[in-house]
Amino acid sequence: MLLVLSGGTGTPKLLQGLVRLLQPEELSILVNTGEDVEVSGLHVSPDLDTVLYTLAGIINERTWYGIRGDSFFCHDMLRQLGHKELLRIGDRDRAIKSYRTSMLRKGKSVTEITRELCRRLGVRSKILPMTNDRVKTVINTDRGDMSFHEFWVLRRAKDRVTGVNFEGAEKAKPAPGVIETIKKSDGIVIGPSNPVTSIGPILAIKEIRRALAKKREKVLAVSPIVGGRPVSGPAGVLMEGIGHEVSAVGVAKIYRDLTRKFLLHHTDVHLAPRIEALEMKVFSGNLLMPDLKSRVELARRVLRVVRTNR
Ligand code: GDP
């Protein structure tokens, strides 16, 4: 069984490849919930929904959030009423968020609701939220503290980052099934997601971090940084803000006690000796995934590296 740690853009692309090579039951995904936020009275869980929609085959691949071909009548009407939503939520997407919110109000946990959404959308792989407790990613900047969405969506990452923390992570418990799945996985992949705000919150939960560290020999990290910059999103400014080099080496350093294997883009192979110095085995391949073909090819490469004993 393969476990993949995921945020909301790079790793879902890889998941599209993996689901074509594995049986659904062979794949589990451990997902960040640190960016969960309330929008217009709805509980929005951006990364969980992106992973869910990707595996259900309905993701909007232009934006990597929301549902392909969705309409925006509700959003537009809210705007007409003078209510500006922080995130642009489509109508069908809103139905999912509305369902999750009403189930939460009835006392169901995020884990239970995710399981039910998977069943109803025909997703047979296991999607595991990292925790059922509240963890909130906070970006410290020269303009004050802000949520990830204020930092990235509202202000387009123009403020200088001075720190990042995960409120609630200290006390958060792993969601049911998370530790068991880590323990019984034959291979674990830290996907090409933002190492600071997508993978960071997952690793900030102590019991998860400890369980992963025990499986270090089985863990492969795939770099989201190619040629000194992220393929998309604010990972670069965030890494820099908390004192990391924006490169595959910087990513490897973040995962140094958790990962034995590291996969970098073939143009970054000159960085291999610095990563090997962190006691990791380095592998290379094409890490850019603009289309399905490249996603399946990278998934094949990932499976080969996970299974190799070199
Ligand atoms: P955010 O957008 O920074 O919040 O983070 P996500 O974890 O949701 O996804 C963005 C991350 O995915 C970035 O760090 C990107 O570099 C990475 N990413 C996006 N597309 C690709 C790709 O084709 N290849 C690789 N290797 N990484 C990618």
Short mmCIF file of C-alpha atoms and ligand atoms in Angstrom, two decimals:
data_model
loop_
_atom_site.label_atom_id
_atom_site.label_comp_id
_atom_site.label_asym_id
_atom_site.label_seq_id
_atom_site.Cartn_x
_atom_site.Cartn_y
_atom_site.Cartn_z
CA MET A 1 0.00 0.00 0.00
CA LEU A 2 1.23 3.45 -0.96
CA LEU A 3 0.57 6.54 1.17
CA VAL A 4 0.94 9.98 -0.42
CA LEU A 5 1.12 13.24 1.57
CA SER A 6 -0.69 15.95 -0.36
CA GLY A 7 -1.54 19.61 -0.67
CA GLY A 8 -3.60 21.04 -3.46
CA THR A 9 -1.84 21.35 -6.85
CA GLY A 10 1.42 19.50 -7.54
CA THR A 11 0.57 16.27 -5.72
CA PRO A 12 -2.95 15.94 -7.19
CA LYS A 13 -1.32 16.02 -10.65
CA LEU A 14 0.85 13.09 -9.56
CA LEU A 15 -2.22 11.34 -8.11
CA GLN A 16 -3.86 11.47 -11.54
CA GLY A 17 -0.94 9.36 -12.75
CA LEU A 18 -0.86 7.02 -9.75
CA VAL A 19 -4.55 6.10 -9.99
CA ARG A 20 -3.88 4.84 -13.51
CA LEU A 21 -1.16 2.46 -12.30
CA LEU A 22 -2.49 1.23 -8.94
CA GLN A 23 -5.66 -0.43 -7.75
CA PRO A 24 -7.72 2.17 -5.82
CA GLU A 25 -7.36 0.14 -2.61
CA GLU A 26 -3.56 0.29 -2.93
CA LEU A 27 -3.53 4.09 -2.56
CA SER A 28 -4.15 6.31 0.49
CA ILE A 29 -3.72 10.06 0.64
CA LEU A 30 -2.93 12.07 3.77
CA VAL A 31 -4.18 15.61 3.25
CA ASN A 32 -3.43 19.02 4.73
CA THR A 33 -6.31 20.79 6.47
CA GLY A 34 -4.31 23.78 7.75
CA GLU A 35 -5.77 26.02 5.07
CA ASP A 36 -9.38 25.29 6.06
CA VAL A 37 -11.34 28.49 6.32
CA GLU A 38 -14.90 29.73 6.69
CA VAL A 39 -16.29 31.47 3.59
CA SER A 40 -19.88 32.78 3.47
CA GLY A 41 -20.81 30.55 6.39
CA LEU A 42 -19.34 27.43 4.77
CA HIS A 43 -16.50 25.27 6.02
CA VAL A 44 -14.04 25.27 3.11
CA SER A 45 -11.34 22.62 3.04
CA PRO A 46 -9.39 23.50 -0.12
CA ASP A 47 -6.86 20.67 -0.24
CA LEU A 48 -9.31 17.94 0.77
CA ASP A 49 -11.69 19.02 -1.97
CA THR A 50 -8.95 19.25 -4.61
CA VAL A 51 -7.82 15.70 -3.81
CA LEU A 52 -11.44 14.48 -3.70
CA TYR A 53 -12.34 16.10 -7.04
CA THR A 54 -9.12 14.87 -8.65
CA LEU A 55 -9.82 11.27 -7.70
CA ALA A 56 -13.50 11.63 -8.66
CA GLY A 57 -12.35 12.89 -12.09
CA ILE A 58 -14.17 16.23 -11.80
CA ILE A 59 -11.37 18.64 -10.83
CA ASN A 60 -11.00 21.91 -12.71
CA GLU A 61 -7.45 21.45 -14.02
CA ARG A 62 -7.03 25.09 -14.96
CA THR A 63 -7.14 26.26 -11.36
CA TRP A 64 -6.69 23.01 -9.36
CA TYR A 65 -9.61 23.94 -7.17
CA GLY A 66 -13.33 23.63 -7.80
CA ILE A 67 -15.26 21.47 -10.24
CA ARG A 68 -14.72 21.42 -14.01
CA GLY A 69 -17.48 23.23 -15.94
CA ASP A 70 -19.08 24.62 -12.76
CA SER A 71 -21.36 27.66 -12.86
CA PHE A 72 -21.05 30.66 -10.54
CA PHE A 73 -24.63 31.92 -10.18
CA CYS A 74 -24.53 31.93 -6.39
CA HIS A 75 -21.13 33.64 -6.21
CA ASP A 76 -22.23 36.29 -8.72
CA MET A 77 -25.48 36.94 -6.86
CA LEU A 78 -23.58 37.33 -3.59
CA ARG A 79 -21.35 39.88 -5.28
CA GLN A 80 -24.41 41.72 -6.56
CA LEU A 81 -25.56 41.89 -2.95
CA GLY A 82 -22.26 43.48 -2.05
CA HIS A 83 -20.85 40.37 -0.39
CA LYS A 84 -17.33 39.76 -1.66
CA GLU A 85 -16.22 36.18 -1.17
CA LEU A 86 -12.59 35.52 -0.33
CA LEU A 87 -12.60 32.50 -2.64
CA ARG A 88 -14.56 32.13 -5.89
CA ILE A 89 -16.76 29.12 -5.17
CA GLY A 90 -18.76 27.47 -7.94
CA ASP A 91 -22.31 26.20 -7.49
CA ARG A 92 -21.64 22.44 -7.49
CA ASP A 93 -18.50 22.98 -5.43
CA ARG A 94 -20.62 24.98 -2.99
CA ALA A 95 -23.00 22.02 -2.67
CA ILE A 96 -20.11 19.85 -1.43
CA LYS A 97 -19.01 22.53 1.01
CA SER A 98 -22.58 23.03 2.18
CA TYR A 99 -22.93 19.27 2.74
CA ARG A 100 -19.68 19.19 4.76
CA THR A 101 -20.75 22.19 6.83
CA SER A 102 -24.16 20.76 7.68
CA MET A 103 -22.63 17.38 8.61
CA LEU A 104 -20.09 19.12 10.86
CA ARG A 105 -22.98 20.91 12.57
CA LYS A 106 -24.62 17.52 13.15
CA GLY A 107 -21.46 16.45 14.97
CA LYS A 108 -19.82 14.31 12.28
CA SER A 109 -16.03 14.48 12.03
CA VAL A 110 -14.11 15.62 8.95
CA THR A 111 -12.88 12.02 8.58
CA GLU A 112 -16.44 10.62 8.55
CA ILE A 113 -17.66 13.30 6.15
CA THR A 114 -14.72 12.72 3.80
CA ARG A 115 -15.41 8.97 3.80
CA GLU A 116 -19.05 9.63 2.94
CA LEU A 117 -18.15 12.11 0.18
CA CYS A 118 -15.74 9.56 -1.28
CA ARG A 119 -18.45 6.90 -1.29
CA ARG A 120 -20.98 9.17 -2.95
CA LEU A 121 -18.53 10.42 -5.58
CA GLY A 122 -17.22 6.93 -6.34
CA VAL A 123 -13.71 7.42 -4.93
CA ARG A 124 -12.34 4.10 -3.67
CA SER A 125 -8.90 5.21 -2.52
CA LYS A 126 -8.67 6.30 1.09
CA ILE A 127 -8.54 10.09 1.61
CA LEU A 128 -7.43 10.87 5.16
CA PRO A 129 -7.63 14.40 6.57
CA MET A 130 -4.55 14.91 8.77
CA THR A 131 -6.64 15.71 11.87
CA ASN A 132 -10.19 16.33 13.02
CA ASP A 133 -8.92 19.12 15.27
CA ARG A 134 -8.59 22.70 14.19
CA VAL A 135 -5.14 23.64 12.85
CA LYS A 136 -4.73 27.06 11.28
CA THR A 137 -1.77 28.11 9.17
CA VAL A 138 -0.72 31.65 10.04
CA ILE A 139 1.72 33.64 7.92
CA ASN A 140 3.72 36.25 9.87
CA THR A 141 4.61 39.19 7.64
CA ASP A 142 5.93 42.74 7.91
CA ARG A 143 2.25 43.77 7.63
CA GLY A 144 1.11 41.56 10.48
CA ASP A 145 -0.20 38.00 10.79
CA MET A 146 -2.58 36.70 8.17
CA SER A 147 -4.22 33.48 7.04
CA PHE A 148 -2.77 31.68 4.03
CA HIS A 149 -5.67 32.90 1.87
CA GLU A 150 -5.26 36.53 2.91
CA PHE A 151 -1.55 36.24 2.14
CA TRP A 152 -1.87 34.48 -1.21
CA VAL A 153 -5.35 35.10 -2.64
CA LEU A 154 -6.03 38.63 -1.34
CA ARG A 155 -2.53 40.12 -1.27
CA ARG A 156 -0.80 37.96 -3.91
CA ALA A 157 2.18 37.24 -1.63
CA LYS A 158 3.43 40.82 -1.76
CA ASP A 159 4.22 41.09 1.98
CA ARG A 160 7.57 40.06 3.36
CA VAL A 161 7.30 36.75 5.20
CA THR A 162 8.99 36.59 8.60
CA GLY A 163 7.60 33.31 9.88
CA VAL A 164 4.92 30.65 9.53
CA ASN A 165 3.15 28.83 12.30
CA PHE A 166 0.41 26.31 12.69
CA GLU A 167 -2.02 27.32 15.42
CA GLY A 168 -3.49 24.30 17.19
CA ALA A 169 -0.96 21.81 15.77
CA GLU A 170 0.75 21.44 19.13
CA LYS A 171 -2.39 19.86 20.62
CA ALA A 172 -3.87 18.31 17.47
CA LYS A 173 -4.28 14.55 17.31
CA PRO A 174 -3.87 12.61 14.07
CA ALA A 175 -7.26 11.74 12.57
CA PRO A 176 -8.41 8.12 13.00
CA GLY A 177 -6.63 5.82 10.58
CA VAL A 178 -3.65 8.10 9.95
CA ILE A 179 -1.06 6.43 12.18
CA GLU A 180 -2.27 2.91 11.28
CA THR A 181 -1.99 3.74 7.58
CA ILE A 182 1.53 5.15 8.01
CA LYS A 183 2.53 2.00 9.89
CA LYS A 184 1.21 -0.43 7.32
CA SER A 185 2.31 1.40 4.14
CA ASP A 186 5.01 -0.31 2.06
CA GLY A 187 5.94 3.06 0.59
CA ILE A 188 5.28 6.70 1.54
CA VAL A 189 5.58 9.63 -0.85
CA ILE A 190 5.82 13.25 0.24
CA GLY A 191 4.28 14.69 -2.91
CA PRO A 192 5.45 17.76 -4.84
CA SER A 193 3.42 20.20 -2.77
CA ASN A 194 4.35 23.40 -0.98
CA PRO A 195 6.70 22.12 1.78
CA VAL A 196 5.87 25.04 4.09
CA THR A 197 2.09 25.45 4.01
CA SER A 198 0.85 22.17 2.46
CA ILE A 199 3.15 19.50 3.92
CA GLY A 200 4.30 21.66 6.88
CA PRO A 201 0.98 21.48 8.79
CA ILE A 202 0.85 17.68 8.42
CA LEU A 203 4.39 17.36 9.80
CA ALA A 204 3.59 19.82 12.61
CA ILE A 205 1.35 17.19 14.22
CA LYS A 206 3.85 15.50 16.51
CA GLU A 207 2.46 11.96 16.40
CA ILE A 208 2.35 12.02 12.59
CA ARG A 209 5.92 13.30 12.40
CA ARG A 210 7.12 10.63 14.83
CA ALA A 211 5.35 7.84 12.93
CA LEU A 212 6.83 9.04 9.62
CA ALA A 213 10.33 9.32 11.09
CA LYS A 214 10.10 5.65 12.12
CA LYS A 215 9.34 4.77 8.48
CA ARG A 216 12.15 6.92 7.06
CA GLU A 217 13.59 4.04 4.98
CA LYS A 218 10.30 3.84 3.08
CA VAL A 219 9.81 7.57 2.48
CA LEU A 220 10.45 9.29 -0.85
CA ALA A 221 10.10 13.06 -1.28
CA VAL A 222 9.38 14.52 -4.72
CA SER A 223 10.63 18.07 -5.21
CA PRO A 224 8.09 20.82 -5.93
CA ILE A 225 11.01 23.15 -6.66
CA VAL A 226 12.49 22.94 -10.13
CA GLY A 227 15.47 25.07 -11.16
CA GLY A 228 15.34 27.29 -8.08
CA ARG A 229 11.64 28.13 -8.15
CA PRO A 230 8.27 26.47 -7.50
CA VAL A 231 6.29 25.35 -10.54
CA SER A 232 3.34 27.38 -9.17
CA GLY A 233 2.20 29.11 -5.99
CA PRO A 234 4.04 30.93 -3.20
CA ALA A 235 6.32 28.12 -1.95
CA GLY A 236 9.43 30.16 -2.92
CA VAL A 237 8.68 33.29 -0.87
CA LEU A 238 7.51 31.16 2.05
CA MET A 239 10.65 29.01 2.05
CA GLU A 240 12.82 32.09 1.80
CA GLY A 241 10.85 33.82 4.57
CA ILE A 242 11.58 31.03 7.03
CA GLY A 243 15.23 30.81 6.08
CA HIS A 244 15.38 28.01 3.54
CA GLU A 245 17.20 28.03 0.24
CA VAL A 246 14.66 27.92 -2.62
CA SER A 247 15.93 24.78 -4.31
CA ALA A 248 15.63 21.02 -4.18
CA VAL A 249 18.33 21.17 -1.46
CA GLY A 250 16.14 23.50 0.62
CA VAL A 251 13.24 21.05 0.30
CA ALA A 252 15.46 18.10 1.20
CA LYS A 253 16.65 19.94 4.32
CA ILE A 254 13.03 20.46 5.45
CA TYR A 255 12.45 16.69 5.18
CA ARG A 256 15.91 15.58 6.33
CA ASP A 257 14.93 13.40 9.29
CA LEU A 258 11.91 11.91 7.52
CA THR A 259 13.08 10.91 4.07
CA ARG A 260 15.63 8.42 2.78
CA LYS A 261 14.97 8.93 -0.96
CA PHE A 262 14.71 12.19 -2.87
CA LEU A 263 13.52 12.70 -6.44
CA LEU A 264 14.61 15.89 -8.21
CA HIS A 265 14.17 17.28 -11.72
CA HIS A 266 16.85 16.11 -14.18
CA THR A 267 18.19 19.65 -14.68
CA ASP A 268 18.86 19.84 -10.92
CA VAL A 269 21.16 16.79 -10.76
CA HIS A 270 24.16 19.02 -9.96
CA LEU A 271 22.51 19.44 -6.51
CA ALA A 272 22.63 15.68 -5.82
CA PRO A 273 25.87 15.67 -3.74
CA ARG A 274 24.45 18.26 -1.32
CA ILE A 275 21.32 16.15 -0.84
CA GLU A 276 23.32 12.94 -0.51
CA ALA A 277 25.19 14.68 2.31
CA LEU A 278 21.85 14.64 4.18
CA GLU A 279 21.96 10.83 4.04
CA MET A 280 19.43 10.56 1.24
CA LYS A 281 19.60 8.58 -1.97
CA VAL A 282 18.97 10.90 -4.89
CA PHE A 283 17.03 10.00 -8.02
CA SER A 284 16.17 12.18 -10.99
CA GLY A 285 13.43 12.35 -13.60
CA ASN A 286 11.12 14.73 -15.42
CA LEU A 287 9.20 16.41 -12.61
CA LEU A 288 7.12 18.75 -14.77
CA MET A 289 3.55 17.54 -15.22
CA PRO A 290 1.70 19.77 -17.69
CA ASP A 291 -0.43 16.92 -19.09
CA LEU A 292 -1.73 13.45 -18.30
CA LYS A 293 1.11 11.70 -20.16
CA SER A 294 3.78 13.38 -18.01
CA ARG A 295 1.74 12.69 -14.84
CA VAL A 296 1.56 8.96 -15.62
CA GLU A 297 5.27 8.90 -16.50
CA LEU A 298 6.23 10.57 -13.24
CA ALA A 299 3.90 8.23 -11.32
CA ARG A 300 5.67 5.26 -12.95
CA ARG A 301 9.06 6.71 -11.98
CA VAL A 302 7.87 7.33 -8.41
CA LEU A 303 6.63 3.74 -8.04
CA ARG A 304 9.92 2.39 -9.38
CA VAL A 305 11.94 4.53 -6.93
CA VAL A 306 9.67 3.63 -3.99
CA ARG A 307 10.13 -0.07 -4.75
CA THR A 308 13.89 0.03 -5.35
CA ASN A 309 16.26 -1.12 -2.63
CA ARG A 310 19.30 0.78 -3.93
P1 GDP B 1 0.32 26.21 -2.91
O1 GDP B 1 -0.30 26.40 -4.26
O2 GDP B 1 1.69 26.76 -2.79
O3 GDP B 1 -0.59 26.50 -1.79
O4 GDP B 1 0.66 24.69 -2.66
P2 GDP B 1 0.14 23.30 -3.19
O5 GDP B 1 0.86 22.35 -2.34
O6 GDP B 1 -1.32 23.26 -3.21
O7 GDP B 1 0.64 23.20 -4.67
C1 GDP B 1 1.65 23.98 -5.20
C2 GDP B 1 2.97 23.23 -5.22
O8 GDP B 1 2.92 22.24 -6.23
C3 GDP B 1 4.06 24.20 -5.57
O9 GDP B 1 5.09 24.17 -4.62
C4 GDP B 1 4.49 23.77 -6.96
O10 GDP B 1 5.86 23.92 -7.19
C5 GDP B 1 4.08 22.31 -7.01
N1 GDP B 1 3.77 21.91 -8.38
C6 GDP B 1 2.76 22.34 -9.17
N2 GDP B 1 2.83 21.74 -10.38
C7 GDP B 1 3.93 20.94 -10.36
C8 GDP B 1 4.54 20.08 -11.33
O11 GDP B 1 4.11 19.93 -12.46
N3 GDP B 1 5.69 19.44 -10.92
C9 GDP B 1 6.21 19.57 -9.66
N4 GDP B 1 7.33 18.89 -9.37
N5 GDP B 1 5.65 20.38 -8.73
C10 GDP B 1 4.52 21.03 -9.08
#
